[in-house]
XYZ file of C-alpha atoms in Angstrom:
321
model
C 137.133 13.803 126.291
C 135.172 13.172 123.284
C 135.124 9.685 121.211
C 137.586 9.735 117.870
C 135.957 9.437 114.870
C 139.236 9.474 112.886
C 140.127 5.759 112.291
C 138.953 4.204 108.851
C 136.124 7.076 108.522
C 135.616 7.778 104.529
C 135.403 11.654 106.131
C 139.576 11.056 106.993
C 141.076 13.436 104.594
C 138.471 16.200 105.585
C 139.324 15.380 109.641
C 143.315 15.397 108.636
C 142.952 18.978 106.834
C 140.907 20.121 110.088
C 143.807 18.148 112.112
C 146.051 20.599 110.184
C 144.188 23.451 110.660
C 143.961 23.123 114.406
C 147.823 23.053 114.338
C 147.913 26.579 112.628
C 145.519 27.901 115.090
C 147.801 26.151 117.758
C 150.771 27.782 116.186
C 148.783 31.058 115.775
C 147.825 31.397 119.769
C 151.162 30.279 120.813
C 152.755 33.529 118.672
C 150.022 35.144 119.985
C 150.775 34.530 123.477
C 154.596 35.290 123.452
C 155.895 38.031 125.995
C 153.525 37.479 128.575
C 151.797 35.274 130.733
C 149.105 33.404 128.311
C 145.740 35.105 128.435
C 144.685 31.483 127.522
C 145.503 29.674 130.874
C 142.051 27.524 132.167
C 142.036 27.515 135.885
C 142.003 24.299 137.713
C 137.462 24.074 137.231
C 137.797 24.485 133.571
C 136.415 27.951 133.817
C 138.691 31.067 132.276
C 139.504 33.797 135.009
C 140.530 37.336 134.284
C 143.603 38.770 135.690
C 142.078 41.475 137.482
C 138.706 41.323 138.120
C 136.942 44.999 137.668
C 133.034 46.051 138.953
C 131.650 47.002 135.550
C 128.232 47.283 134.626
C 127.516 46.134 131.521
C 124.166 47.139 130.253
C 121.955 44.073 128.189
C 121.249 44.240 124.571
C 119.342 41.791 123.400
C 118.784 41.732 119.244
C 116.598 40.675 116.812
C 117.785 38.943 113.850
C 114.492 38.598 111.081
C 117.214 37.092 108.437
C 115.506 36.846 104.695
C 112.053 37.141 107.097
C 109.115 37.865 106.690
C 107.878 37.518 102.843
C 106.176 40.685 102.404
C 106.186 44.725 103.527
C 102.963 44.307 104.873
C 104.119 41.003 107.282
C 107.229 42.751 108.676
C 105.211 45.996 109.569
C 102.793 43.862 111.351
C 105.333 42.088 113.162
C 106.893 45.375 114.341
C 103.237 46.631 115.378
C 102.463 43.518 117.271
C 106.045 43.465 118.836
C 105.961 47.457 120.056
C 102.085 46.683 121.782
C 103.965 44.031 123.789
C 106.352 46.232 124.504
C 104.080 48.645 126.792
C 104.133 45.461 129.325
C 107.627 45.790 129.551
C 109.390 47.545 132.299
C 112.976 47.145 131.725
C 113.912 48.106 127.874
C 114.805 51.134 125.682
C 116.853 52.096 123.308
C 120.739 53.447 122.310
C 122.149 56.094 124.942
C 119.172 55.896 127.269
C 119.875 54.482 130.910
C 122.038 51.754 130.888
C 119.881 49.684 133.751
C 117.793 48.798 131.044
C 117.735 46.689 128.219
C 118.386 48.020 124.978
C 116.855 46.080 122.439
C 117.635 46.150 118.157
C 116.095 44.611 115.452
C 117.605 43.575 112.154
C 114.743 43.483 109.323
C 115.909 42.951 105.884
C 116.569 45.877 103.753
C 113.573 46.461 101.858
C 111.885 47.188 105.385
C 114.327 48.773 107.022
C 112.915 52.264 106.837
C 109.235 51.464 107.408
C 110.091 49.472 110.513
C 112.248 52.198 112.215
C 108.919 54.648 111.780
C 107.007 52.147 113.860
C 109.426 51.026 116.847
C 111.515 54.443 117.297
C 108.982 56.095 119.357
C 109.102 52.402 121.435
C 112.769 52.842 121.768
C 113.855 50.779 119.648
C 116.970 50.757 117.560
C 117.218 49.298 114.152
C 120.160 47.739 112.531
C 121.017 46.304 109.104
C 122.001 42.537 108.563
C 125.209 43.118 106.786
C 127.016 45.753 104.409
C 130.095 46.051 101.908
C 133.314 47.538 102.853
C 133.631 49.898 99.652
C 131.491 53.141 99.830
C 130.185 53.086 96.128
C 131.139 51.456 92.826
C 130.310 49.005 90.425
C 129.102 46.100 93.241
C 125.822 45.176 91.935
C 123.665 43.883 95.031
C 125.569 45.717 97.360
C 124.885 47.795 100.162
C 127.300 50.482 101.974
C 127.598 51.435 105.354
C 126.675 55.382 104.062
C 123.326 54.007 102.945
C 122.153 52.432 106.038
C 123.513 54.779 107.651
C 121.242 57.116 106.000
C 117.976 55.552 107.001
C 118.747 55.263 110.413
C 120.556 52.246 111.171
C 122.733 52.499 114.188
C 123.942 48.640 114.305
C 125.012 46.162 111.392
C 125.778 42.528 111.684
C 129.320 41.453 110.996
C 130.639 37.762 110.456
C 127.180 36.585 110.990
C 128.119 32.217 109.947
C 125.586 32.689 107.495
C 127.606 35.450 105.971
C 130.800 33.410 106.713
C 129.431 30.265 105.025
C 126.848 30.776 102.591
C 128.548 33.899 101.088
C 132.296 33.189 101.631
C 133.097 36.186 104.227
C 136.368 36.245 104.841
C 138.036 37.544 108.308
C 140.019 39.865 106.227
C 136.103 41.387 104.661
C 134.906 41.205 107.840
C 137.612 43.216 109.428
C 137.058 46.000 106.339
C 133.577 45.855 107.175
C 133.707 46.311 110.889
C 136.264 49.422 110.492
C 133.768 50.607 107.697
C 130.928 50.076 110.352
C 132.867 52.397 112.846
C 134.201 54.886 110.456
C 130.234 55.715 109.958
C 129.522 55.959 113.353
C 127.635 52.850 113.263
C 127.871 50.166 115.625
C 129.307 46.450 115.029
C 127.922 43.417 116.097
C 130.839 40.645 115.518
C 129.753 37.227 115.072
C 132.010 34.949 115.701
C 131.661 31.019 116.524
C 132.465 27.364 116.198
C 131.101 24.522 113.390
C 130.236 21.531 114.535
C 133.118 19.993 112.737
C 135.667 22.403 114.675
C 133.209 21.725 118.238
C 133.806 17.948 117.677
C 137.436 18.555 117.892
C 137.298 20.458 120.918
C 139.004 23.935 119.072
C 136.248 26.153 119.838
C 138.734 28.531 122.204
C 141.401 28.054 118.986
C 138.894 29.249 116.557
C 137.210 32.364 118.473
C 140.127 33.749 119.638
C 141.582 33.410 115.726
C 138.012 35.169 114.385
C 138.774 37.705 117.577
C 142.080 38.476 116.167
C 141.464 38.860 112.993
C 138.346 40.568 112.752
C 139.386 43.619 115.253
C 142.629 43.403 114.021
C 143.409 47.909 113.713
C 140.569 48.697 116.220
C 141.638 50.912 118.490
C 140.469 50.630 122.287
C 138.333 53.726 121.971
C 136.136 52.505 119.121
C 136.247 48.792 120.916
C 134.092 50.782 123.299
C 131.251 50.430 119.780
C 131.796 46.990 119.150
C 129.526 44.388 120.448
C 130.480 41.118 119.923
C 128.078 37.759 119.589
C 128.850 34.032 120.600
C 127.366 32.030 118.539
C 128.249 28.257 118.328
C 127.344 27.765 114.180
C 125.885 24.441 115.165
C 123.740 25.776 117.533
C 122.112 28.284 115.266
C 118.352 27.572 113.651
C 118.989 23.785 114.535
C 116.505 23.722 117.895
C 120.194 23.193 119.947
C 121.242 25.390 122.482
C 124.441 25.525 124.114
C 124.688 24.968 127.495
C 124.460 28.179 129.830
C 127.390 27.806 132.023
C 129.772 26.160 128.571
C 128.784 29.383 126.896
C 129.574 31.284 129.576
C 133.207 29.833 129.737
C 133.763 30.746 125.995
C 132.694 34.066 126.462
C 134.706 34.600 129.437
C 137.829 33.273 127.401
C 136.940 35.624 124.560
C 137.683 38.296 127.251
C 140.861 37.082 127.903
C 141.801 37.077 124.010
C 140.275 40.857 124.332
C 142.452 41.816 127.517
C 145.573 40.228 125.837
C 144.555 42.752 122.810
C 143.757 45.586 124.605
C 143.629 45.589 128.392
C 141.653 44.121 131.303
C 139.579 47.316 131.010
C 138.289 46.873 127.344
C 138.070 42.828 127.782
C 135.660 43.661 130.873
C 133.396 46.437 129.418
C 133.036 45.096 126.220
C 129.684 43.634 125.835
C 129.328 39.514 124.363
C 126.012 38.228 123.273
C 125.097 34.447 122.920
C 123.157 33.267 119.779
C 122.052 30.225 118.674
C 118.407 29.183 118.685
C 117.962 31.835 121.732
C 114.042 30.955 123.185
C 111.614 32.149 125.802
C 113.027 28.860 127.804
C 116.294 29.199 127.825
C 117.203 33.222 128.137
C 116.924 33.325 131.478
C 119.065 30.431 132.526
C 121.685 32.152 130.117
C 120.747 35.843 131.444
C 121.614 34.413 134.480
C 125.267 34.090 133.500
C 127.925 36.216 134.297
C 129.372 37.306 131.320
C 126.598 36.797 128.515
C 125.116 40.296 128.365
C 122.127 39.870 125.532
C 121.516 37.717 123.189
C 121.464 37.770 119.718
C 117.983 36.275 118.508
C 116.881 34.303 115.171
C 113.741 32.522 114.599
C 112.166 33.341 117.788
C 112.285 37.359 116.906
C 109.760 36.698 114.310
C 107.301 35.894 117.177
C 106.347 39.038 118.836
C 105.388 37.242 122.286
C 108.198 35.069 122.275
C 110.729 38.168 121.871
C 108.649 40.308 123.729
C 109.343 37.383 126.931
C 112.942 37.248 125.424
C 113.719 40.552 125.847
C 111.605 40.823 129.436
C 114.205 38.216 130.290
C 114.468 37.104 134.417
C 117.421 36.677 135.263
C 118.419 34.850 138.166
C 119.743 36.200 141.599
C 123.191 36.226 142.487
């Protein structure tokens, strides 16, 4: 239903190689499909409905992102103290393998203050994570980081596929997928990233493109370690731009990512299987999003390097049913 902006457009090579590239993807999910009924069939409100609908809990996790944030040692330690005093006031978080009625809540610092950090929010419990890795275990990869490493100073989580990964620094699906197995192999947690441009949004291929990322990037992951993975929505042109996707449109997305998963897998492990949104997550919007079915947590940028606005993020209110 959107306007074409293909006719005499000095962009109309570009849109023709994306016209091609939506074909693949077509071509892709159709093999994909085969020997089944589609796990890509839209009911008749636009919304995506699992087969069998099962009562699982699935407990929030809402994450901190600080990206190449903040400057110095001494600002990132700060942050952490101010954001673990605001923590006392709230009621409802804690951290990996404690009660799953609460919120668990991770934070990503960049390397350098990875170890520091940890020492201040542990006790809070908090989890730490690190913001990517590489998928060898040692060598001659100057600037790299393995999953041993972070392992080694605590990390439980690391960021996979995040866009800025995907575009800035040219990861593939096929590095991705080596680094998510790498992830699990240390006994380490994934968060997947996956998402749409605003190129591929504009041509209405955002269910082409995450169930292709899907595919590819848990392509030889068992069932048992899906049960590690947690995967993140988050629409690229969303992400530090101020936008925010719609609640209940990111809310269809994520339940058609769990129809890719149960056509994967099975209904069981597209159901449990906890999805994050992310793009320019705020105090404002969480709750209307927390209030969504199937958006468990939320995987947060800028506003994590605000102690009160994460702080409310986290102490999220969700709606009633």
């Amino acid at each position: 239903g959107r306007s074409s902006r293909w006719s005499l457009h000095p962009r109309s090579f570009h849109h023709l190689s994306l016209l091609h590239t939506t074909m693949k993807l077509s071509l892709a999910l159709a093999t994909l499909a085969v020997g089944g009924a589609s796990a890509f069939s839209v009911n008749q409100n636009g919304g995506l409905r699992t087969s069998t609908q099962l009562n699982v809990f699935r407990q929030p996790i809402m994450a901190g992102n600080w990206k190449m944030n903040p400057t110095t040692e001494s600002d990132a330690l700060n942050l952490a103290i101010g954001f673990c005093a605001l923590v006392d006031t709230l009621e409802d978080t804690c951290g990996l393998d404690e009660s799953e009625t609460c919120t668990e809540v991770v934070l990503f610092p960049p390397f350098p203050f990875i170890s520091k950090v940890k020492d201040i929010v542990q006790e809070k419990g908090i989890t730490v994570g690190a913001q990517q890795v590489y998928y060898e275990d040692k060598g001659a990869f100057t600037g790299s980081v393995a999953a041993s490493m972070v392992k080694s100073v605590g990390c439980e989580y690391v960021l996979c596929g995040h866009s800025e990964r995907r575009t800035l620094f040219s990861d593939s699906d096929v590095n991705i997928n080596a680094k998510v197995k790498k992830v699990l192999e240390f006994g380490m947690k994934p968060i997947l990233c996956i998402g749409e441009t605003q190129e591929e949004y504009d041509l209405g291929i955002t269910e082409e493109v995450c169930a292709m990322q899907v595919s590819k990037d848990l392509a030889g992951v068992s069932k048992k370690d899906l049960e590690n993975v947690v995967l993140a929505y988050e629409p690229v042109w969303a992400i530090g731009t101020g936008l925010v996707c719609d609640a209940e449109d990111a809310n269809k997305v994520h339940k058609f990512i769990r129809t890719v998963l149960a056509k994967m897998y099975d209904e069981e492990a597209a159901q449990s299987i906890r999805i994050q949104y992310g793009g320019s997550v705020t105090p404002e919007s969480v709750d209307g999003l927390m209030a969504m079915s199937d958006i468990d947590g939320c995987l947060v940028g800028g506003a994590s390097l605000f102690s009160d606005k994460f702080a409310r993020i986290c102490n999220f209110k969700a709606a009633e049913e």
